[in-house]
Amino acid sequence: LEVEQTYIMVKPDGVQRGLVGEIISRFEKKGFKLTGLKLFQCPKELAEEHYKDLQSKPFFPKLIQYITSGPVVCMAWEGVGAVASARKLIGATNPLQAEPGTIRGDLAVQTGRNVVHGSDSPENGKREIGLWFKEGEICDWIPVQEPWLRE
Ligand code: DAT
Ligand code: MG
């Protein structure tokens, strides 16, 4: 397993419902390293670029409307196998199918309001962090817990 970067985002419903701390906390407690964090009102063009692979889907206009409907919390997290592990912590796209214990399984009920985004591959992790963050907004640092996470 390799050190990977993943782009995690609390969607507007998660911000409005006061779930930002809870969601950050799950990644923090797991042992990933936070390298970028900001509250941000996403312009339509960026939402369209972020979700460009879903352009042809019937739900695309509603998805763009949703993501731009209020501020989001943008995060970059780093860790060994972080992309797949974060997807597991997040749970299935449809919150009714997401396992209890996952973010969506515990905190959401509908695909169109599934509170959080997580990159689906290391390539997309890098691509999305590049899209949502400017140079200088990503910090490299050494968490003091590092030697206690891995032997
Ligand atoms: P995920 O967010 O689990 O990576 P995805 O990349 O397939 O899922 O889709 C991105 C978002 O688009 C998803 O979080 C919610 C929305 N979406 C996906 N499938 C949908 C559907 N069938 N109906 C409505 N919204 C959908
Ligand atoms: Mg996806």
PDB file of N, CA and C in Angstrom, residues 34-113:
ATOM      1  N   LEU A  34      -4.438  15.525   7.941  1.00  0.00           N
ATOM      2  CA  LEU A  34      -5.109  16.641   7.266  1.00  0.00           C
ATOM      3  C   LEU A  34      -4.054  17.534   6.630  1.00  0.00           C
ATOM      4  N   THR A  35      -4.154  17.763   5.313  1.00  0.00           N
ATOM      5  CA  THR A  35      -3.161  18.628   4.652  1.00  0.00           C
ATOM      6  C   THR A  35      -3.796  19.873   4.031  1.00  0.00           C
ATOM      7  N   GLY A  36      -5.141  19.908   3.982  1.00  0.00           N
ATOM      8  CA  GLY A  36      -5.833  21.087   3.447  1.00  0.00           C
ATOM      9  C   GLY A  36      -7.239  21.160   3.995  1.00  0.00           C
ATOM     10  N   LEU A  37      -7.724  22.382   4.267  1.00  0.00           N
ATOM     11  CA  LEU A  37      -9.059  22.550   4.869  1.00  0.00           C
ATOM     12  C   LEU A  37      -9.581  23.964   4.639  1.00  0.00           C
ATOM     13  N   LYS A  38     -10.780  24.057   4.063  1.00  0.00           N
ATOM     14  CA  LYS A  38     -11.397  25.399   3.955  1.00  0.00           C
ATOM     15  C   LYS A  38     -12.902  25.306   3.734  1.00  0.00           C
ATOM     16  N   LEU A  39     -13.608  26.359   4.193  1.00  0.00           N
ATOM     17  CA  LEU A  39     -15.024  26.542   3.875  1.00  0.00           C
ATOM     18  C   LEU A  39     -15.083  27.337   2.572  1.00  0.00           C
ATOM     19  N   PHE A  40     -15.949  26.930   1.659  1.00  0.00           N
ATOM     20  CA  PHE A  40     -15.869  27.475   0.300  1.00  0.00           C
ATOM     21  C   PHE A  40     -17.223  27.433  -0.397  1.00  0.00           C
ATOM     22  N   GLN A  41     -17.609  28.530  -1.015  1.00  0.00           N
ATOM     23  CA  GLN A  41     -18.814  28.543  -1.858  1.00  0.00           C
ATOM     24  C   GLN A  41     -18.387  28.194  -3.288  1.00  0.00           C
ATOM     25  N   CYS A  42     -18.798  27.056  -3.749  1.00  0.00           N
ATOM     26  CA  CYS A  42     -18.329  26.518  -5.025  1.00  0.00           C
ATOM     27  C   CYS A  42     -19.037  27.152  -6.214  1.00  0.00           C
ATOM     28  N   PRO A  43     -18.284  27.704  -7.170  1.00  0.00           N
ATOM     29  CA  PRO A  43     -18.915  28.207  -8.389  1.00  0.00           C
ATOM     30  C   PRO A  43     -19.394  27.042  -9.277  1.00  0.00           C
ATOM     31  N   LYS A  44     -20.418  27.316 -10.095  1.00  0.00           N
ATOM     32  CA  LYS A  44     -21.026  26.299 -10.953  1.00  0.00           C
ATOM     33  C   LYS A  44     -19.986  25.592 -11.840  1.00  0.00           C
ATOM     34  N   GLU A  45     -19.059  26.375 -12.412  1.00  0.00           N
ATOM     35  CA  GLU A  45     -18.068  25.819 -13.347  1.00  0.00           C
ATOM     36  C   GLU A  45     -17.196  24.773 -12.661  1.00  0.00           C
ATOM     37  N   LEU A  46     -16.827  25.036 -11.396  1.00  0.00           N
ATOM     38  CA  LEU A  46     -15.980  24.089 -10.661  1.00  0.00           C
ATOM     39  C   LEU A  46     -16.758  22.812 -10.335  1.00  0.00           C
ATOM     40  N   ALA A  47     -18.023  22.957  -9.946  1.00  0.00           N
ATOM     41  CA  ALA A  47     -18.859  21.787  -9.660  1.00  0.00           C
ATOM     42  C   ALA A  47     -18.972  20.919 -10.917  1.00  0.00           C
ATOM     43  N   GLU A  48     -19.152  21.565 -12.066  1.00  0.00           N
ATOM     44  CA  GLU A  48     -19.281  20.836 -13.340  1.00  0.00           C
ATOM     45  C   GLU A  48     -17.989  20.114 -13.703  1.00  0.00           C
ATOM     46  N   GLU A  49     -16.853  20.762 -13.435  1.00  0.00           N
ATOM     47  CA  GLU A  49     -15.556  20.134 -13.719  1.00  0.00           C
ATOM     48  C   GLU A  49     -15.322  18.956 -12.769  1.00  0.00           C
ATOM     49  N   HIS A  50     -15.629  19.150 -11.504  1.00  0.00           N
ATOM     50  CA  HIS A  50     -15.445  18.099 -10.496  1.00  0.00           C
ATOM     51  C   HIS A  50     -16.239  16.851 -10.862  1.00  0.00           C
ATOM     52  N   TYR A  51     -17.477  17.039 -11.305  1.00  0.00           N
ATOM     53  CA  TYR A  51     -18.362  15.908 -11.619  1.00  0.00           C
ATOM     54  C   TYR A  51     -18.480  15.655 -13.117  1.00  0.00           C
ATOM     55  N   LYS A  52     -17.438  16.014 -13.892  1.00  0.00           N
ATOM     56  CA  LYS A  52     -17.560  15.947 -15.363  1.00  0.00           C
ATOM     57  C   LYS A  52     -17.863  14.541 -15.888  1.00  0.00           C
ATOM     58  N   ASP A  53     -17.414  13.509 -15.175  1.00  0.00           N
ATOM     59  CA  ASP A  53     -17.693  12.126 -15.605  1.00  0.00           C
ATOM     60  C   ASP A  53     -19.184  11.795 -15.548  1.00  0.00           C
ATOM     61  N   LEU A  54     -19.967  12.592 -14.828  1.00  0.00           N
ATOM     62  CA  LEU A  54     -21.404  12.315 -14.670  1.00  0.00           C
ATOM     63  C   LEU A  54     -22.268  13.245 -15.530  1.00  0.00           C
ATOM     64  N   GLN A  55     -21.597  14.019 -16.404  1.00  0.00           N
ATOM     65  CA  GLN A  55     -22.250  15.025 -17.257  1.00  0.00           C
ATOM     66  C   GLN A  55     -23.511  14.523 -17.968  1.00  0.00           C
ATOM     67  N   SER A  56     -23.451  13.266 -18.452  1.00  0.00           N
ATOM     68  CA  SER A  56     -24.558  12.745 -19.269  1.00  0.00           C
ATOM     69  C   SER A  56     -25.689  12.147 -18.419  1.00  0.00           C
ATOM     70  N   LYS A  57     -25.508  12.094 -17.107  1.00  0.00           N
ATOM     71  CA  LYS A  57     -26.537  11.480 -16.247  1.00  0.00           C
ATOM     72  C   LYS A  57     -27.754  12.398 -16.115  1.00  0.00           C
ATOM     73  N   PRO A  58     -28.937  11.805 -16.002  1.00  0.00           N
ATOM     74  CA  PRO A  58     -30.143  12.635 -15.873  1.00  0.00           C
ATOM     75  C   PRO A  58     -30.145  13.499 -14.604  1.00  0.00           C
ATOM     76  N   PHE A  59     -29.452  13.044 -13.562  1.00  0.00           N
ATOM     77  CA  PHE A  59     -29.455  13.794 -12.299  1.00  0.00           C
ATOM     78  C   PHE A  59     -28.386  14.886 -12.252  1.00  0.00           C
ATOM     79  N   PHE A  60     -27.586  15.036 -13.333  1.00  0.00           N
ATOM     80  CA  PHE A  60     -26.461  15.983 -13.312  1.00  0.00           C
ATOM     81  C   PHE A  60     -26.872  17.424 -12.952  1.00  0.00           C
ATOM     82  N   PRO A  61     -27.906  17.993 -13.584  1.00  0.00           N
ATOM     83  CA  PRO A  61     -28.281  19.379 -13.228  1.00  0.00           C
ATOM     84  C   PRO A  61     -28.647  19.535 -11.749  1.00  0.00           C
ATOM     85  N   LYS A  62     -29.372  18.561 -11.204  1.00  0.00           N
ATOM     86  CA  LYS A  62     -29.738  18.617  -9.783  1.00  0.00           C
ATOM     87  C   LYS A  62     -28.511  18.480  -8.886  1.00  0.00           C
ATOM     88  N   LEU A  63     -27.562  17.645  -9.320  1.00  0.00           N
ATOM     89  CA  LEU A  63     -26.315  17.456  -8.559  1.00  0.00           C
ATOM     90  C   LEU A  63     -25.531  18.769  -8.486  1.00  0.00           C
ATOM     91  N   ILE A  64     -25.428  19.469  -9.610  1.00  0.00           N
ATOM     92  CA  ILE A  64     -24.699  20.743  -9.657  1.00  0.00           C
ATOM     93  C   ILE A  64     -25.417  21.794  -8.797  1.00  0.00           C
ATOM     94  N   GLN A  65     -26.747  21.809  -8.894  1.00  0.00           N
ATOM     95  CA  GLN A  65     -27.560  22.727  -8.074  1.00  0.00           C
ATOM     96  C   GLN A  65     -27.307  22.485  -6.579  1.00  0.00           C
ATOM     97  N   TYR A  66     -27.293  21.204  -6.208  1.00  0.00           N
ATOM     98  CA  TYR A  66     -27.066  20.791  -4.808  1.00  0.00           C
ATOM     99  C   TYR A  66     -25.685  21.217  -4.314  1.00  0.00           C
ATOM    100  N   ILE A  67     -24.671  20.907  -5.075  1.00  0.00           N
ATOM    101  CA  ILE A  67     -23.298  21.170  -4.623  1.00  0.00           C
ATOM    102  C   ILE A  67     -23.009  22.667  -4.522  1.00  0.00           C
ATOM    103  N   THR A  68     -23.723  23.476  -5.330  1.00  0.00           N
ATOM    104  CA  THR A  68     -23.496  24.928  -5.306  1.00  0.00           C
ATOM    105  C   THR A  68     -24.522  25.666  -4.444  1.00  0.00           C
ATOM    106  N   SER A  69     -25.380  24.913  -3.726  1.00  0.00           N
ATOM    107  CA  SER A  69     -26.500  25.528  -3.002  1.00  0.00           C
ATOM    108  C   SER A  69     -26.094  26.174  -1.672  1.00  0.00           C
ATOM    109  N   GLY A  70     -24.865  26.013  -1.263  1.00  0.00           N
ATOM    110  CA  GLY A  70     -24.368  26.610  -0.016  1.00  0.00           C
ATOM    111  C   GLY A  70     -22.912  26.240   0.142  1.00  0.00           C
ATOM    112  N   PRO A  71     -22.256  26.764   1.175  1.00  0.00           N
ATOM    113  CA  PRO A  71     -20.830  26.464   1.337  1.00  0.00           C
ATOM    114  C   PRO A  71     -20.558  24.984   1.582  1.00  0.00           C
ATOM    115  N   VAL A  72     -19.411  24.541   1.109  1.00  0.00           N
ATOM    116  CA  VAL A  72     -18.919  23.183   1.355  1.00  0.00           C
ATOM    117  C   VAL A  72     -17.633  23.288   2.174  1.00  0.00           C
ATOM    118  N   VAL A  73     -17.227  22.190   2.804  1.00  0.00           N
ATOM    119  CA  VAL A  73     -15.929  22.155   3.479  1.00  0.00           C
ATOM    120  C   VAL A  73     -15.014  21.229   2.688  1.00  0.00           C
ATOM    121  N   CYS A  74     -13.971  21.836   2.134  1.00  0.00           N
ATOM    122  CA  CYS A  74     -13.008  21.114   1.285  1.00  0.00           C
ATOM    123  C   CYS A  74     -11.861  20.619   2.157  1.00  0.00           C
ATOM    124  N   MET A  75     -11.506  19.348   1.963  1.00  0.00           N
ATOM    125  CA  MET A  75     -10.404  18.787   2.744  1.00  0.00           C
ATOM    126  C   MET A  75      -9.501  17.929   1.882  1.00  0.00           C
ATOM    127  N   ALA A  76      -8.207  17.972   2.184  1.00  0.00           N
ATOM    128  CA  ALA A  76      -7.255  17.029   1.611  1.00  0.00           C
ATOM    129  C   ALA A  76      -6.711  16.196   2.763  1.00  0.00           C
ATOM    130  N   TRP A  77      -6.774  14.883   2.622  1.00  0.00           N
ATOM    131  CA  TRP A  77      -6.270  13.966   3.651  1.00  0.00           C
ATOM    132  C   TRP A  77      -5.244  13.043   3.031  1.00  0.00           C
ATOM    133  N   GLU A  78      -4.223  12.715   3.806  1.00  0.00           N
ATOM    134  CA  GLU A  78      -3.149  11.854   3.320  1.00  0.00           C
ATOM    135  C   GLU A  78      -2.990  10.653   4.222  1.00  0.00           C
ATOM    136  N   GLY A  79      -2.665   9.522   3.626  1.00  0.00           N
ATOM    137  CA  GLY A  79      -2.394   8.338   4.433  1.00  0.00           C
ATOM    138  C   GLY A  79      -2.128   7.122   3.564  1.00  0.00           C
ATOM    139  N   VAL A  80      -1.623   6.077   4.190  1.00  0.00           N
ATOM    140  CA  VAL A  80      -1.388   4.824   3.480  1.00  0.00           C
ATOM    141  C   VAL A  80      -2.756   4.224   3.116  1.00  0.00           C
ATOM    142  N   GLY A  81      -2.962   4.002   1.820  1.00  0.00           N
ATOM    143  CA  GLY A  81      -4.243   3.444   1.353  1.00  0.00           C
ATOM    144  C   GLY A  81      -5.426   4.341   1.658  1.00  0.00           C
ATOM    145  N   ALA A  82      -5.185   5.649   1.745  1.00  0.00           N
ATOM    146  CA  ALA A  82      -6.214   6.593   2.220  1.00  0.00           C
ATOM    147  C   ALA A  82      -7.449   6.654   1.311  1.00  0.00           C
ATOM    148  N   VAL A  83      -7.276   6.462   0.007  1.00  0.00           N
ATOM    149  CA  VAL A  83      -8.421   6.622  -0.904  1.00  0.00           C
ATOM    150  C   VAL A  83      -9.491   5.564  -0.632  1.00  0.00           C
ATOM    151  N   ALA A  84      -9.106   4.302  -0.673  1.00  0.00           N
ATOM    152  CA  ALA A  84     -10.083   3.222  -0.458  1.00  0.00           C
ATOM    153  C   ALA A  84     -10.590   3.219   0.977  1.00  0.00           C
ATOM    154  N   SER A  85      -9.708   3.498   1.915  1.00  0.00           N
ATOM    155  CA  SER A  85     -10.100   3.516   3.317  1.00  0.00           C
ATOM    156  C   SER A  85     -11.125   4.620   3.579  1.00  0.00           C
ATOM    157  N   ALA A  86     -10.920   5.782   3.004  1.00  0.00           N
ATOM    158  CA  ALA A  86     -11.881   6.888   3.177  1.00  0.00           C
ATOM    159  C   ALA A  86     -13.227   6.523   2.562  1.00  0.00           C
ATOM    160  N   ARG A  87     -13.214   5.848   1.411  1.00  0.00           N
ATOM    161  CA  ARG A  87     -14.481   5.419   0.783  1.00  0.00           C
ATOM    162  C   ARG A  87     -15.233   4.462   1.714  1.00  0.00           C
ATOM    163  N   LYS A  88     -14.479   3.616   2.417  1.00  0.00           N
ATOM    164  CA  LYS A  88     -15.126   2.701   3.383  1.00  0.00           C
ATOM    165  C   LYS A  88     -15.723   3.466   4.551  1.00  0.00           C
ATOM    166  N   LEU A  89     -14.986   4.446   5.053  1.00  0.00           N
ATOM    167  CA  LEU A  89     -15.517   5.262   6.159  1.00  0.00           C
ATOM    168  C   LEU A  89     -16.762   6.024   5.716  1.00  0.00           C
ATOM    169  N   ILE A  90     -16.803   6.430   4.454  1.00  0.00           N
ATOM    170  CA  ILE A  90     -17.942   7.193   3.925  1.00  0.00           C
ATOM    171  C   ILE A  90     -19.159   6.298   3.702  1.00  0.00           C
ATOM    172  N   GLY A  91     -18.962   5.114   3.146  1.00  0.00           N
ATOM    173  CA  GLY A  91     -20.076   4.202   2.887  1.00  0.00           C
ATOM    174  C   GLY A  91     -20.660   4.358   1.492  1.00  0.00           C
ATOM    175  N   ALA A  92     -21.643   3.509   1.174  1.00  0.00           N
ATOM    176  CA  ALA A  92     -22.222   3.448  -0.167  1.00  0.00           C
ATOM    177  C   ALA A  92     -22.872   4.766  -0.571  1.00  0.00           C
ATOM    178  N   THR A  93     -22.905   5.002  -1.904  1.00  0.00           N
ATOM    179  CA  THR A  93     -23.482   6.237  -2.461  1.00  0.00           C
ATOM    180  C   THR A  93     -24.909   6.467  -1.965  1.00  0.00           C
ATOM    181  N   ASN A  94     -25.720   5.399  -1.960  1.00  0.00           N
ATOM    182  CA  ASN A  94     -27.081   5.491  -1.433  1.00  0.00           C
ATOM    183  C   ASN A  94     -27.053   5.240   0.076  1.00  0.00           C
ATOM    184  N   PRO A  95     -27.322   6.268   0.875  1.00  0.00           N
ATOM    185  CA  PRO A  95     -27.205   6.137   2.342  1.00  0.00           C
ATOM    186  C   PRO A  95     -28.073   5.019   2.925  1.00  0.00           C
ATOM    187  N   LEU A  96     -29.158   4.655   2.238  1.00  0.00           N
ATOM    188  CA  LEU A  96     -29.991   3.562   2.758  1.00  0.00           C
ATOM    189  C   LEU A  96     -29.285   2.216   2.594  1.00  0.00           C
ATOM    190  N   GLN A  97     -28.314   2.166   1.666  1.00  0.00           N
ATOM    191  CA  GLN A  97     -27.532   0.941   1.501  1.00  0.00           C
ATOM    192  C   GLN A  97     -26.193   0.996   2.239  1.00  0.00           C
ATOM    193  N   ALA A  98     -25.849   2.158   2.760  1.00  0.00           N
ATOM    194  CA  ALA A  98     -24.573   2.312   3.470  1.00  0.00           C
ATOM    195  C   ALA A  98     -24.656   1.621   4.834  1.00  0.00           C
ATOM    196  N   GLU A  99     -23.602   0.923   5.195  1.00  0.00           N
ATOM    197  CA  GLU A  99     -23.569   0.186   6.469  1.00  0.00           C
ATOM    198  C   GLU A  99     -23.614   1.149   7.663  1.00  0.00           C
ATOM    199  N   PRO A 100     -24.301   0.741   8.729  1.00  0.00           N
ATOM    200  CA  PRO A 100     -24.195   1.500   9.980  1.00  0.00           C
ATOM    201  C   PRO A 100     -22.718   1.583  10.390  1.00  0.00           C
ATOM    202  N   GLY A 101     -22.323   2.685  10.948  1.00  0.00           N
ATOM    203  CA  GLY A 101     -20.908   2.876  11.286  1.00  0.00           C
ATOM    204  C   GLY A 101     -20.189   3.717  10.249  1.00  0.00           C
ATOM    205  N   THR A 102     -20.738   3.751   9.020  1.00  0.00           N
ATOM    206  CA  THR A 102     -20.164   4.644   8.006  1.00  0.00           C
ATOM    207  C   THR A 102     -20.822   6.022   8.143  1.00  0.00           C
ATOM    208  N   ILE A 103     -20.187   7.032   7.556  1.00  0.00           N
ATOM    209  CA  ILE A 103     -20.731   8.398   7.659  1.00  0.00           C
ATOM    210  C   ILE A 103     -22.128   8.461   7.041  1.00  0.00           C
ATOM    211  N   ARG A 104     -22.247   7.967   5.815  1.00  0.00           N
ATOM    212  CA  ARG A 104     -23.567   8.016   5.164  1.00  0.00           C
ATOM    213  C   ARG A 104     -24.561   7.072   5.842  1.00  0.00           C
ATOM    214  N   GLY A 105     -24.096   5.918   6.299  1.00  0.00           N
ATOM    215  CA  GLY A 105     -24.961   4.964   6.981  1.00  0.00           C
ATOM    216  C   GLY A 105     -25.516   5.526   8.280  1.00  0.00           C
ATOM    217  N   ASP A 106     -24.720   6.347   8.942  1.00  0.00           N
ATOM    218  CA  ASP A 106     -25.138   6.906  10.235  1.00  0.00           C
ATOM    219  C   ASP A 106     -25.871   8.239  10.107  1.00  0.00           C
ATOM    220  N   LEU A 107     -25.557   9.010   9.066  1.00  0.00           N
ATOM    221  CA  LEU A 107     -25.975  10.424   9.077  1.00  0.00           C
ATOM    222  C   LEU A 107     -26.853  10.865   7.917  1.00  0.00           C
ATOM    223  N   ALA A 108     -27.197   9.957   6.994  1.00  0.00           N
ATOM    224  CA  ALA A 108     -27.945  10.409   5.820  1.00  0.00           C
ATOM    225  C   ALA A 108     -28.984   9.375   5.390  1.00  0.00           C
ATOM    226  N   VAL A 109     -29.974   9.820   4.587  1.00  0.00           N
ATOM    227  CA  VAL A 109     -31.051   8.915   4.145  1.00  0.00           C
ATOM    228  C   VAL A 109     -31.276   8.892   2.636  1.00  0.00           C
ATOM    229  N   GLN A 110     -30.653   9.821   1.880  1.00  0.00           N
ATOM    230  CA  GLN A 110     -30.949   9.898   0.448  1.00  0.00           C
ATOM    231  C   GLN A 110     -29.696  10.164  -0.383  1.00  0.00           C
ATOM    232  N   THR A 111     -29.629   9.521  -1.561  1.00  0.00           N
ATOM    233  CA  THR A 111     -28.477   9.685  -2.463  1.00  0.00           C
ATOM    234  C   THR A 111     -28.251  11.157  -2.802  1.00  0.00           C
ATOM    235  N   GLY A 112     -29.322  11.883  -3.021  1.00  0.00           N
ATOM    236  CA  GLY A 112     -29.222  13.302  -3.394  1.00  0.00           C
ATOM    237  C   GLY A 112     -28.852  14.216  -2.242  1.00  0.00           C
ATOM    238  N   ARG A 113     -28.726  13.669  -1.043  1.00  0.00           N
ATOM    239  CA  ARG A 113     -28.303  14.447   0.143  1.00  0.00           C
ATOM    240  C   ARG A 113     -27.394  13.557   0.997  1.00  0.00           C
TER     241      ARG A 113
END
